[in-house]
Short mmCIF file of C-alpha atoms in Angstrom, two decimals:
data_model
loop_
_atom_site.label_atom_id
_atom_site.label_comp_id
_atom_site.label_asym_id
_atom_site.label_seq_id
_atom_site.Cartn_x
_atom_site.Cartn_y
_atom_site.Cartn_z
CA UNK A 1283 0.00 0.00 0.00
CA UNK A 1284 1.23 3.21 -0.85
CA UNK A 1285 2.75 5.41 2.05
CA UNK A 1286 4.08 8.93 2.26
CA UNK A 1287 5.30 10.27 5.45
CA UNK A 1288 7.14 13.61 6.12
CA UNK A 1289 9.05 14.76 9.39
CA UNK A 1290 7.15 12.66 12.12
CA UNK A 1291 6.05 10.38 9.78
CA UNK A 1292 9.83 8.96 8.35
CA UNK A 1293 10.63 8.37 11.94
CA UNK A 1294 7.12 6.16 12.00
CA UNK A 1295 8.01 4.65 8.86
CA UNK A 1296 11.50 3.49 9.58
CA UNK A 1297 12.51 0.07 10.62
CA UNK A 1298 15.27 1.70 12.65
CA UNK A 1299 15.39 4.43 14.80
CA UNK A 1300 18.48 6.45 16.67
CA UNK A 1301 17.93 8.50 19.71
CA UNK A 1302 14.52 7.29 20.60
CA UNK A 1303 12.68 6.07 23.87
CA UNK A 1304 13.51 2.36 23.98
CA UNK A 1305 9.96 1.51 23.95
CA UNK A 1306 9.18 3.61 20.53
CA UNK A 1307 7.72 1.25 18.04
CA UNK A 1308 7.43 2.03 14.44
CA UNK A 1309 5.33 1.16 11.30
CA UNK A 1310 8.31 0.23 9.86
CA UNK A 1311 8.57 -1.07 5.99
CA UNK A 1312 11.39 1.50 4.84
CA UNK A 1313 14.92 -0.06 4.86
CA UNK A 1314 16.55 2.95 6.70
CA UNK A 1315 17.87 3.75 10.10
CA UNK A 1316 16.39 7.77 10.92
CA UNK A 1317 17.81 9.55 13.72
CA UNK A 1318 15.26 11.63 15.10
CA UNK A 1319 15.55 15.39 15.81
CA UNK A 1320 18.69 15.47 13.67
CA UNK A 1321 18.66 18.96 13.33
CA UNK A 1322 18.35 19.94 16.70
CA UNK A 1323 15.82 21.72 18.87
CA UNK A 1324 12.81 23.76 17.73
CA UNK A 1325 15.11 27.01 17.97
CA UNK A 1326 17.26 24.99 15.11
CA UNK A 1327 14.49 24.58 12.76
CA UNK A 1328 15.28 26.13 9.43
CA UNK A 1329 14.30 26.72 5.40
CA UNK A 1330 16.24 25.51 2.78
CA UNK A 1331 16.63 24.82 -1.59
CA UNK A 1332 17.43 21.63 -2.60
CA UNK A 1333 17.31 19.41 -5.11
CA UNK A 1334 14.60 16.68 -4.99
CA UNK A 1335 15.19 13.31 -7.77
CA UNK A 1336 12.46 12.60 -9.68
CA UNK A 1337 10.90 16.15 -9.45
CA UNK A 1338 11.67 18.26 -12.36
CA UNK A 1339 11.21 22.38 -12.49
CA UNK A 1340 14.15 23.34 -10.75
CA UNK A 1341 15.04 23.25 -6.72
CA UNK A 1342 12.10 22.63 -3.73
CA UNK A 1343 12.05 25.44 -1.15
CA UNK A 1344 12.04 22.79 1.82
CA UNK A 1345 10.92 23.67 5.58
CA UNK A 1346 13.04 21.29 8.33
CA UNK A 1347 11.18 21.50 11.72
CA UNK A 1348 12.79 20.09 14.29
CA UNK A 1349 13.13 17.18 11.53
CA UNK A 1350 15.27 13.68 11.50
CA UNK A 1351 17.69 12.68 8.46
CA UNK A 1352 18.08 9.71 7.58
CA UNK A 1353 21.45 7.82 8.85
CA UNK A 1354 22.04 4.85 6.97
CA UNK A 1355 19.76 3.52 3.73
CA UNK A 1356 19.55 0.10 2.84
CA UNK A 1357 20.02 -1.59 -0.86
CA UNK A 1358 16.36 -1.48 -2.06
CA UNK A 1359 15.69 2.47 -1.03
CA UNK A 1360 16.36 5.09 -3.62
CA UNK A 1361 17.74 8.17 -2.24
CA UNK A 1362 16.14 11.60 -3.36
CA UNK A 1363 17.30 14.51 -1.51
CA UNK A 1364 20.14 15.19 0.31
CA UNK A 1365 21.34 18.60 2.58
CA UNK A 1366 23.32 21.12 0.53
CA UNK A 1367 25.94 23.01 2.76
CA UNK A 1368 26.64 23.60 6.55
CA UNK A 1369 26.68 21.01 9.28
CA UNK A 1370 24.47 18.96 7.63
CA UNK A 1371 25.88 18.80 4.34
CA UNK A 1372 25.24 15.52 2.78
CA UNK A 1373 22.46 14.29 4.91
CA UNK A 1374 19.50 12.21 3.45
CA UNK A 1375 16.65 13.84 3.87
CA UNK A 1376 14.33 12.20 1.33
CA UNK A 1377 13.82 8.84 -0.26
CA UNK A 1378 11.69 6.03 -1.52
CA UNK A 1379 11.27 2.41 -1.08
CA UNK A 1380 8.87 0.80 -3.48
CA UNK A 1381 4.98 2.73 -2.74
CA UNK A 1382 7.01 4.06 0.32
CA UNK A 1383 7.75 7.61 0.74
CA UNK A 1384 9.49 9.77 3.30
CA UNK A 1385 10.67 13.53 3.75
CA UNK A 1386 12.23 14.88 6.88
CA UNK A 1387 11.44 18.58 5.86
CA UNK A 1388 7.38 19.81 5.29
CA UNK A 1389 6.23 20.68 1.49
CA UNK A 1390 2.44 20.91 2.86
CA UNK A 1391 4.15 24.05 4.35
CA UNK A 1392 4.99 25.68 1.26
CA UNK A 1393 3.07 26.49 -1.81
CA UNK A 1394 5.01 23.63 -3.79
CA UNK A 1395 3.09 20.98 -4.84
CA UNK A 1396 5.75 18.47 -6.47
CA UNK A 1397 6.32 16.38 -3.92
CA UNK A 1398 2.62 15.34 -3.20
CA UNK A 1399 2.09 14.71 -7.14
CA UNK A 1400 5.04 12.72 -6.84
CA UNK A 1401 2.94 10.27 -4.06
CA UNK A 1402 -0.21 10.59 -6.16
CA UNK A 1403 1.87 9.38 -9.08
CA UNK A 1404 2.76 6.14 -6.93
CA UNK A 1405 -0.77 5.56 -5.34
CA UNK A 1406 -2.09 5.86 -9.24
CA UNK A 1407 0.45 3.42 -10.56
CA UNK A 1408 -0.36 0.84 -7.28
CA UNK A 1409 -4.60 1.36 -8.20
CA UNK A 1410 -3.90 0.86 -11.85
CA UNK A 1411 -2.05 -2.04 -11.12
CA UNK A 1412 -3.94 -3.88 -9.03
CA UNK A 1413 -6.81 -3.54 -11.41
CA UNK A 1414 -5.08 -5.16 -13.97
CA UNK A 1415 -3.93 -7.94 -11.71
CA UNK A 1416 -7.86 -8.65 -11.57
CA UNK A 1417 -8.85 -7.93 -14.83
CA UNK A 1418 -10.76 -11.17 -16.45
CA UNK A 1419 -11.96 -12.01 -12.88
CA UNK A 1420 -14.90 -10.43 -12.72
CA UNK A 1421 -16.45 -13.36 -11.55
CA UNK A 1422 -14.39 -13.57 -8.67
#
């Protein structure tokens, strides 16, 4: 089933977590290990262009709120945005495994729709296929 997660919602998403309660549990079914409140406090909380794969028209204005990155990413998960410059330069910050998606940083925040096409791109793909996986069934 398609799933899209941002800030909050990679650190639900991950199968591994860093500097969490020992009793957190996750949703899990992305390959990655997220460490959460990267960043830093609330006070640390900042705006940023970067460059999102996948999304063409130029750089995403991206809003990191108190937000995790992402530490380590296993084979299967595609990396599509990573921190340009300062302490954090490098960091993943968004990626995809399969109908899995996660963002540390906010795009409902800004005016920028790309990144929420990008989901309903995936969720149309998953309906469409499942639809043909029961086409001639309709019996069933």
């Amino acid at each position: 089933m398609p799933v899209y997660g941002s800030c909050a919602g990679m650190i639900l998403l991950a199968d591994r977590l860093l500097d969490a309660p020992p009793d957190q549990e996750t949703i899990g079914g992305l390959d990655v290990t997220v460490r959460r409140n990267a960043f830093g406090r609330q006070a640390d909380s900042f705006e940023s262009e970067m460059d999102v794969e996948g999304l063409g028209g130029g750089s995403l204005h991206a809003v990191f709120i108190r937000a995790p990155w992402v530490e380590e990413a296993g084979d299967g998960v595609a990396v599509l945005g990573r921190v340009v410059g300062g302490e954090a330069d490098g960091r993943i910050v968004a990626v995809r495994q399969g109908n899995l998606v996660a963002t540390s940083f906010h795009p409902e925040l800004t005016g920028d729709r790309r990144v929420h096409a990008l989901f309903v791109e995936i969720v149309r793909r998953h309906l469409a296929a499942r639809a043909g996986a029961g086409a001639g069934n309709e019996e069933d």
